[in-house]
Amino acid sequence: MASIHGPITDVSEFHEVLKSSKRIMALCGAGLSAASGLGTFRGAGGMWRNHQATSLATPEAFEQDPGLVWLFYSYRRHKALQAKPNAGHYALTELSKEMPDDFITLTQNVDGLSQRAGHPREQLKLLHGSLFDIKCFDCDRIELNNYDDPFHPLLAIDSEEDSRLAPAENTEQARAAYEDPNVDTTTINPDDLPHCPDCKAGLLRPGVVWFGEDLPEDTLDEVSEWIEKDKIDLILVIGTTATVWPAAGYVSEATSKGAKVAVINMDGLDGELGAASNLRDDDFLFQGDASKILPEILKPIIGELEGVH
Ligand code: OAD
C-alpha cells in the first residue's frame, strides 16, 4: 500500500505546483550530466584511474603533483568536449527562456554542457567555475573559455587506452589499486607544465573551485541578490548529493523563502540526498534519470522538447 506521507511522486501534482510558481531556482550537480556520459564524483562514477576524484580536487594535490592533477583535468576537459548536452540541460534552457527574470540555475558542474545547450548566461550561476577557464596558481591571471584539447601537448589524451589516463575498469578494481602503494603513478615534471605568461612563476591551473577554496564572490553576490528580491516558490535539486558547501546551503535558503523542494535524482530517500534529505509531505521526489524526468515534469511550461534525447 502506498504511504500516505510525502514526498509526493505524482507528476500531475507537481505540474499544478509548477504552473502556480512565480519564482523558481535549480541547484544542479554531476547527475545532470550523467546521461551525457560524464562521471559523477561520488558513488560508482567517482574514481579516476586509481584515485578518488575528490582527492584530486584540492590545491594540496596540485602542489604535491601538478602533473597528475592536470592529467585528471585534461581528461575531464577532453570527455566534456566529446560529450553532448542531454535533454535535461535543454529542458532547463527552455525553462530559463520562458522565465527570464524568475528562474535561475545554480550549477556545481564545470563541464560547459549547460552553456552548450544554450542556457542563457545571466541565468546560469557557475558556483564551481569551469573546466575551460585557465587560471594562474600564483597570480590573478584568468583566461576564460579556452577550449584547446589538449590544453598543452604533454596533456594530450591519445586514446582511452592511454595508460596514464584510462579509468579503472570498475570501482572495485580501482579501489584495490588505490590502496596499492606499488601502483605506478607516472606523471609529468612540473617544469614542463605550462606556466603563467604574466607572472612567469606560477603554474597554470584549471579555473575550477577546489576543496578549501572560496567560491567566486561576484557569482555568490548575484545569487544572493536574486534570492533576496522576493519569495521563492520552488527549488529543483537535480543530480546532486547536496553534500558540498556552501552550494548545498541553497536548499535551506530557498525553503526559508517559502520554496517547496523537488528532488530529481537516481537515488531515492535511502540514498545520499544531503541537504535535500529532509523532504516534507508537500515536497517532491522524482527518482530516475534527470535527462528523462526534467522534460516530463517541466512540460506545462516548456512544451515538448524537439529533436533532443
Ligand atoms: P556527486 O557525484 O556527489 O553526486 C551526483 C548525484 O547525481 C548523486 O546523487 C547520484 O545519485 C545522482 N545521479 C547520478 N546519475 C544521475 C542521473 N542520470 N540523473 C539524476 N541523478 C543522477 O556530484 P555533485 O553533487 O555534483 O566540487 O558533487 C558536488 C561537488 O563535489 C562537485 O561540484 C565537485 C565535487 O567534489 C568540487 O570539485 C569543488
Short mmCIF file of C-alpha atoms and ligand atoms in Angstrom, two decimals:
data_model
loop_
_atom_site.label_atom_id
_atom_site.label_comp_id
_atom_site.label_asym_id
_atom_site.label_seq_id
_atom_site.Cartn_x
_atom_site.Cartn_y
_atom_site.Cartn_z
CA MET A 1 0.00 0.00 0.00
CA ALA A 2 1.31 3.46 -0.85
CA SER A 3 2.47 5.57 2.07
CA ILE A 4 0.16 8.42 2.99
CA HIS A 5 3.16 10.57 3.79
CA GLY A 6 5.22 12.53 1.31
CA PRO A 7 7.34 13.36 -0.50
CA ILE A 8 4.96 13.44 -3.45
CA THR A 9 5.96 11.44 -6.52
CA ASP A 10 2.95 12.23 -8.68
CA VAL A 11 3.82 14.22 -11.81
CA SER A 12 0.41 15.85 -12.26
CA GLU A 13 0.50 17.19 -8.70
CA PHE A 14 3.90 18.66 -9.49
CA HIS A 15 2.55 20.23 -12.67
CA GLU A 16 -0.04 22.14 -10.62
CA VAL A 17 2.64 23.46 -8.28
CA LEU A 18 4.90 24.34 -11.20
CA LYS A 19 2.16 26.26 -13.00
CA SER A 20 1.44 28.35 -9.92
CA SER A 21 5.13 29.02 -9.16
CA LYS A 22 6.28 32.56 -9.83
CA ARG A 23 9.96 32.25 -8.87
CA ILE A 24 11.95 29.04 -9.28
CA MET A 25 15.52 28.07 -8.57
CA ALA A 26 17.50 24.99 -9.60
CA LEU A 27 20.58 23.54 -7.91
CA CYS A 28 22.38 21.11 -10.22
CA GLY A 29 25.14 18.57 -9.76
CA ALA A 30 27.05 15.96 -11.70
CA GLY A 31 23.97 13.73 -12.13
CA LEU A 32 22.57 16.23 -14.65
CA SER A 33 25.43 15.35 -16.99
CA ALA A 34 25.49 11.62 -16.24
CA ALA A 35 23.26 10.81 -19.22
CA SER A 36 25.78 12.65 -21.41
CA GLY A 37 28.37 10.08 -20.34
CA LEU A 38 30.29 12.14 -17.79
CA GLY A 39 31.25 10.55 -14.47
CA THR A 40 29.92 11.77 -11.14
CA PHE A 41 32.14 12.45 -8.12
CA ARG A 42 30.68 10.09 -5.57
CA GLY A 43 29.31 6.60 -5.92
CA ALA A 44 30.13 4.29 -8.80
CA GLY A 45 31.44 7.03 -11.12
CA GLY A 46 33.68 8.61 -8.51
CA MET A 47 37.00 7.04 -9.35
CA TRP A 48 39.52 8.21 -11.92
CA ARG A 49 42.38 5.87 -12.66
CA ASN A 50 43.40 4.75 -9.14
CA HIS A 51 42.30 7.92 -7.48
CA GLN A 52 39.19 9.08 -5.74
CA ALA A 53 38.09 12.01 -7.92
CA THR A 54 37.51 14.25 -4.89
CA SER A 55 41.05 13.69 -3.57
CA LEU A 56 42.48 15.30 -6.72
CA ALA A 57 40.29 18.40 -6.46
CA THR A 58 42.40 20.26 -3.91
CA PRO A 59 45.18 22.87 -4.03
CA GLU A 60 47.27 20.50 -1.90
CA ALA A 61 47.00 17.73 -4.50
CA PHE A 62 48.08 20.23 -7.18
CA GLU A 63 51.05 21.39 -5.12
CA GLN A 64 52.08 17.82 -4.48
CA ASP A 65 51.71 16.54 -8.04
CA PRO A 66 50.53 19.17 -10.55
CA GLY A 67 51.09 16.77 -13.44
CA LEU A 68 48.72 14.19 -12.01
CA VAL A 69 46.04 16.78 -11.26
CA TRP A 70 46.44 18.31 -14.72
CA LEU A 71 46.08 14.88 -16.34
CA PHE A 72 42.83 14.38 -14.42
CA TYR A 73 41.51 17.74 -15.59
CA SER A 74 42.81 17.27 -19.13
CA TYR A 75 40.89 14.01 -19.23
CA ARG A 76 37.76 15.75 -17.94
CA ARG A 77 38.12 18.61 -20.48
CA HIS A 78 38.51 16.04 -23.25
CA LYS A 79 35.49 13.99 -22.12
CA ALA A 80 33.35 17.10 -21.65
CA LEU A 81 34.19 18.33 -25.14
CA GLN A 82 33.32 14.94 -26.60
CA ALA A 83 30.02 14.79 -24.71
CA LYS A 84 26.80 16.37 -25.87
CA PRO A 85 24.24 18.19 -23.71
CA ASN A 86 21.25 15.99 -22.91
CA ALA A 87 17.52 16.65 -22.72
CA GLY A 88 17.87 17.66 -19.06
CA HIS A 89 20.19 20.55 -19.99
CA TYR A 90 17.86 21.58 -22.82
CA ALA A 91 14.79 21.44 -20.57
CA LEU A 92 16.46 23.87 -18.14
CA THR A 93 17.42 26.11 -21.06
CA GLU A 94 13.80 26.26 -22.18
CA LEU A 95 12.54 26.98 -18.67
CA SER A 96 15.08 29.83 -18.44
CA LYS A 97 13.84 31.31 -21.67
CA GLU A 98 10.21 31.09 -20.53
CA MET A 99 11.02 32.75 -17.18
CA PRO A 100 13.82 35.23 -17.91
CA ASP A 101 13.66 37.08 -14.58
CA ASP A 102 12.14 34.43 -12.38
CA PHE A 103 14.25 31.30 -12.85
CA ILE A 104 17.93 30.86 -12.05
CA THR A 105 20.09 27.78 -12.18
CA LEU A 106 22.96 27.36 -9.77
CA THR A 107 25.24 24.66 -11.06
CA GLN A 108 28.13 22.89 -9.42
CA ASN A 109 29.04 21.45 -12.82
CA VAL A 110 32.16 22.64 -14.58
CA ASP A 111 31.63 20.74 -17.84
CA GLY A 112 30.18 23.52 -20.00
CA LEU A 113 27.21 21.39 -21.14
CA SER A 114 24.53 23.81 -19.92
CA GLN A 115 26.23 26.61 -21.83
CA ARG A 116 26.40 24.43 -24.95
CA ALA A 117 22.68 23.70 -24.56
CA GLY A 118 22.13 27.45 -24.96
CA HIS A 119 21.29 28.16 -21.31
CA PRO A 120 21.08 31.97 -21.04
CA ARG A 121 24.32 33.02 -19.33
CA GLU A 122 22.81 35.56 -16.97
CA GLN A 123 20.51 32.84 -15.56
CA LEU A 124 23.30 30.30 -15.06
CA LYS A 125 25.45 30.73 -11.97
CA LEU A 126 28.67 28.70 -12.09
CA LEU A 127 29.32 28.01 -8.42
CA HIS A 128 32.42 25.90 -9.03
CA GLY A 129 33.94 27.65 -12.06
CA SER A 130 34.63 25.98 -15.39
CA LEU A 131 37.00 23.38 -16.80
CA PHE A 132 37.51 25.78 -19.70
CA ASP A 133 38.81 28.71 -17.68
CA ILE A 134 42.53 28.71 -17.03
CA LYS A 135 43.96 30.48 -14.01
CA CYS A 136 47.42 31.07 -12.59
CA PHE A 137 48.14 29.21 -9.35
CA ASP A 138 50.05 32.25 -8.01
CA CYS A 139 48.74 35.50 -9.51
CA ASP A 140 45.29 36.83 -10.55
CA ARG A 141 45.51 35.94 -14.24
CA ILE A 142 42.44 34.20 -15.65
CA GLU A 143 41.65 33.25 -19.23
CA LEU A 144 38.01 32.43 -19.97
CA ASN A 145 36.68 29.88 -22.45
CA ASN A 146 39.84 28.13 -23.55
CA TYR A 147 38.63 25.03 -25.43
CA ASP A 148 42.05 23.78 -26.60
CA ASP A 149 42.17 20.00 -26.48
CA PRO A 150 44.78 19.21 -25.42
CA PHE A 151 45.48 22.35 -23.44
CA HIS A 152 49.19 21.50 -23.70
CA PRO A 153 50.92 18.81 -25.82
CA LEU A 154 52.02 16.89 -22.71
CA LEU A 155 48.40 16.66 -21.62
CA ALA A 156 47.15 15.09 -24.85
CA ILE A 157 44.69 12.27 -24.45
CA ASP A 158 45.69 9.97 -27.29
CA SER A 159 43.22 7.24 -26.62
CA GLU A 160 41.08 5.72 -23.94
CA GLU A 161 43.85 3.16 -23.57
CA ASP A 162 46.45 5.78 -22.58
CA SER A 163 47.81 4.05 -19.51
CA ARG A 164 48.25 7.36 -17.67
CA LEU A 165 44.64 8.23 -18.11
CA ALA A 166 42.41 5.27 -18.52
CA PRO A 167 39.89 4.97 -15.73
CA ALA A 168 39.97 1.67 -13.88
CA GLU A 169 37.63 -0.89 -15.36
CA ASN A 170 35.43 -0.98 -12.33
CA THR A 171 35.18 0.62 -8.96
CA GLU A 172 36.31 -2.42 -7.02
CA GLN A 173 39.44 -2.77 -9.12
CA ALA A 174 40.10 0.96 -8.78
CA ARG A 175 39.69 0.86 -5.03
CA ALA A 176 42.10 -2.05 -4.74
CA ALA A 177 44.67 -0.26 -6.88
CA TYR A 178 44.19 2.95 -4.90
CA GLU A 179 45.34 1.16 -1.80
CA ASP A 180 48.28 -0.50 -3.54
CA PRO A 181 51.49 1.50 -2.92
CA ASN A 182 53.18 -0.31 -5.83
CA VAL A 183 50.83 1.09 -8.45
CA ASP A 184 52.78 3.17 -10.92
CA THR A 185 51.81 6.84 -10.89
CA THR A 186 53.98 8.23 -13.65
CA THR A 187 53.12 11.83 -14.28
CA ILE A 188 54.83 14.93 -15.64
CA ASN A 189 57.76 17.03 -14.45
CA PRO A 190 56.27 20.32 -13.14
CA ASP A 191 58.94 22.33 -15.02
CA ASP A 192 57.49 21.04 -18.27
CA LEU A 193 53.92 22.10 -17.45
CA PRO A 194 52.58 25.43 -18.78
CA HIS A 195 53.47 28.48 -16.70
CA CYS A 196 51.71 31.84 -16.41
CA PRO A 197 52.59 34.23 -19.23
CA ASP A 198 52.02 37.20 -16.86
CA CYS A 199 53.92 36.46 -13.65
CA LYS A 200 56.10 33.75 -15.30
CA ALA A 201 56.48 31.99 -11.95
CA GLY A 202 53.12 30.36 -11.30
CA LEU A 203 51.85 27.20 -12.92
CA LEU A 204 48.65 27.50 -14.92
CA ARG A 205 45.75 25.53 -13.45
CA PRO A 206 42.13 24.77 -14.29
CA GLY A 207 39.67 27.52 -13.32
CA VAL A 208 37.57 25.32 -11.08
CA VAL A 209 36.92 25.74 -7.37
CA TRP A 210 38.83 23.17 -5.36
CA PHE A 211 38.05 21.96 -1.86
CA GLY A 212 39.22 24.56 0.64
CA GLU A 213 38.91 27.42 -1.88
CA ASP A 214 36.35 30.22 -1.92
CA LEU A 215 33.55 30.25 -4.45
CA PRO A 216 33.59 33.17 -6.91
CA GLU A 217 32.45 36.21 -4.93
CA ASP A 218 30.66 38.04 -7.74
CA THR A 219 28.64 34.90 -8.54
CA LEU A 220 27.63 34.48 -4.88
CA ASP A 221 26.61 38.16 -4.76
CA GLU A 222 24.43 37.79 -7.85
CA VAL A 223 22.74 34.72 -6.36
CA SER A 224 22.09 36.45 -3.01
CA GLU A 225 20.63 39.45 -4.79
CA TRP A 226 18.23 37.23 -6.74
CA ILE A 227 17.23 35.26 -3.63
CA GLU A 228 16.62 38.39 -1.56
CA LYS A 229 14.41 40.04 -4.18
CA ASP A 230 11.22 38.13 -3.37
CA LYS A 231 9.78 34.90 -2.10
CA ILE A 232 10.73 31.66 -3.88
CA ASP A 233 8.10 29.07 -4.74
CA LEU A 234 10.13 26.06 -5.82
CA ILE A 235 13.67 24.70 -5.82
CA LEU A 236 14.65 21.85 -8.15
CA VAL A 237 17.54 19.84 -6.69
CA ILE A 238 18.91 17.94 -9.66
CA GLY A 239 21.52 15.16 -9.72
CA THR A 240 23.45 16.23 -6.67
CA THR A 241 24.28 14.60 -3.35
CA ALA A 242 23.91 18.14 -1.92
CA THR A 243 26.80 17.46 0.44
CA VAL A 244 29.28 20.10 -0.69
CA TRP A 245 29.03 23.50 0.98
CA PRO A 246 28.20 26.29 0.53
CA ALA A 247 26.31 25.04 -2.58
CA ALA A 248 24.17 22.63 -0.54
CA GLY A 249 23.12 25.52 1.71
CA TYR A 250 20.97 26.97 -1.06
CA VAL A 251 18.34 24.30 -0.42
CA SER A 252 17.55 25.75 3.01
CA GLU A 253 17.94 29.32 1.74
CA ALA A 254 15.18 28.57 -0.75
CA THR A 255 12.92 26.82 1.77
CA SER A 256 13.34 29.73 4.19
CA LYS A 257 11.93 31.93 1.40
CA GLY A 258 8.92 29.63 1.13
CA ALA A 259 10.06 27.15 -1.52
CA LYS A 260 8.84 23.63 -1.93
CA VAL A 261 11.66 21.21 -2.81
CA ALA A 262 11.63 18.86 -5.80
CA VAL A 263 14.46 16.35 -5.88
CA ILE A 264 15.35 14.74 -9.20
CA ASN A 265 17.90 12.02 -8.57
CA MET A 266 18.81 8.48 -9.49
CA ASP A 267 18.79 7.80 -5.75
CA GLY A 268 15.75 7.88 -3.51
CA LEU A 269 15.38 8.50 0.20
CA ASP A 270 17.62 5.55 1.00
CA GLY A 271 20.49 7.17 -0.92
CA GLU A 272 22.59 10.24 -0.10
CA LEU A 273 20.47 13.36 -0.64
CA GLY A 274 22.41 15.54 1.79
CA ALA A 275 20.81 18.92 2.39
CA ALA A 276 17.72 17.75 0.49
CA SER A 277 17.14 14.60 2.53
CA ASN A 278 14.53 16.00 4.92
CA LEU A 279 11.77 16.21 2.38
CA ARG A 280 8.39 17.28 3.74
CA ASP A 281 4.99 15.85 2.87
CA ASP A 282 4.35 18.54 0.27
CA ASP A 283 7.81 18.31 -1.31
CA PHE A 284 8.50 16.14 -4.36
CA LEU A 285 10.83 13.28 -5.21
CA PHE A 286 11.33 12.03 -8.75
CA GLN A 287 13.70 9.12 -8.75
CA GLY A 288 15.49 8.34 -12.01
CA ASP A 289 17.49 9.88 -14.81
CA ALA A 290 17.33 13.69 -14.91
CA SER A 291 17.52 13.67 -18.72
CA LYS A 292 14.23 11.77 -18.82
CA ILE A 293 12.49 13.36 -15.84
CA LEU A 294 13.13 17.07 -16.44
CA PRO A 295 11.47 17.28 -19.88
CA GLU A 296 8.48 15.45 -18.42
CA ILE A 297 7.97 17.42 -15.22
CA LEU A 298 8.61 20.82 -16.85
CA LYS A 299 6.31 20.16 -19.81
CA PRO A 300 3.47 22.51 -18.79
CA ILE A 301 5.87 25.44 -19.19
CA ILE A 302 8.39 24.30 -21.81
CA GLY A 303 6.14 22.14 -24.00
CA GLU A 304 7.59 19.21 -25.93
CA LEU A 305 11.35 19.30 -26.46
CA GLU A 306 12.02 18.69 -30.11
CA GLY A 307 14.97 16.81 -31.56
CA VAL A 308 16.84 16.10 -28.32
CA HIS A 309 17.21 12.93 -26.29
P1 OAD B 1 28.02 13.78 -6.74
O1 OAD B 1 28.86 12.81 -7.50
O2 OAD B 1 28.29 13.97 -5.28
O3 OAD B 1 26.50 13.38 -6.88
C1 OAD B 1 25.93 13.01 -8.11
C2 OAD B 1 24.47 12.75 -7.85
O4 OAD B 1 23.84 12.53 -9.08
C3 OAD B 1 24.18 11.53 -6.97
O5 OAD B 1 23.23 11.90 -6.00
C4 OAD B 1 23.60 10.49 -7.93
O6 OAD B 1 22.62 9.67 -7.32
C5 OAD B 1 22.96 11.42 -8.96
N1 OAD B 1 22.81 10.85 -10.31
C6 OAD B 1 23.65 10.03 -10.99
N2 OAD B 1 23.20 9.80 -12.23
C7 OAD B 1 22.06 10.53 -12.36
C8 OAD B 1 21.13 10.74 -13.41
N3 OAD B 1 21.28 10.15 -14.61
N4 OAD B 1 20.06 11.53 -13.16
C9 OAD B 1 19.89 12.11 -11.95
N5 OAD B 1 20.73 11.95 -10.93
C10 OAD B 1 21.81 11.19 -11.12
O7 OAD B 1 28.11 15.15 -7.54
P2 OAD B 1 27.80 16.59 -7.03
O8 OAD B 1 26.70 16.62 -6.06
O9 OAD B 1 27.70 17.45 -8.24
O10 OAD B 1 33.07 20.03 -6.38
O11 OAD B 1 29.14 16.96 -6.30
C11 OAD B 1 29.26 18.24 -5.76
C12 OAD B 1 30.67 18.73 -5.87
O12 OAD B 1 31.55 17.77 -5.29
C13 OAD B 1 31.19 18.89 -7.28
O13 OAD B 1 30.84 20.11 -7.87
C14 OAD B 1 32.66 18.82 -7.07
C15 OAD B 1 32.68 17.62 -6.18
O14 OAD B 1 33.78 17.40 -5.50
C16 OAD B 1 34.30 20.49 -6.50
O15 OAD B 1 35.11 19.99 -7.26
C17 OAD B 1 34.57 21.68 -5.65
#
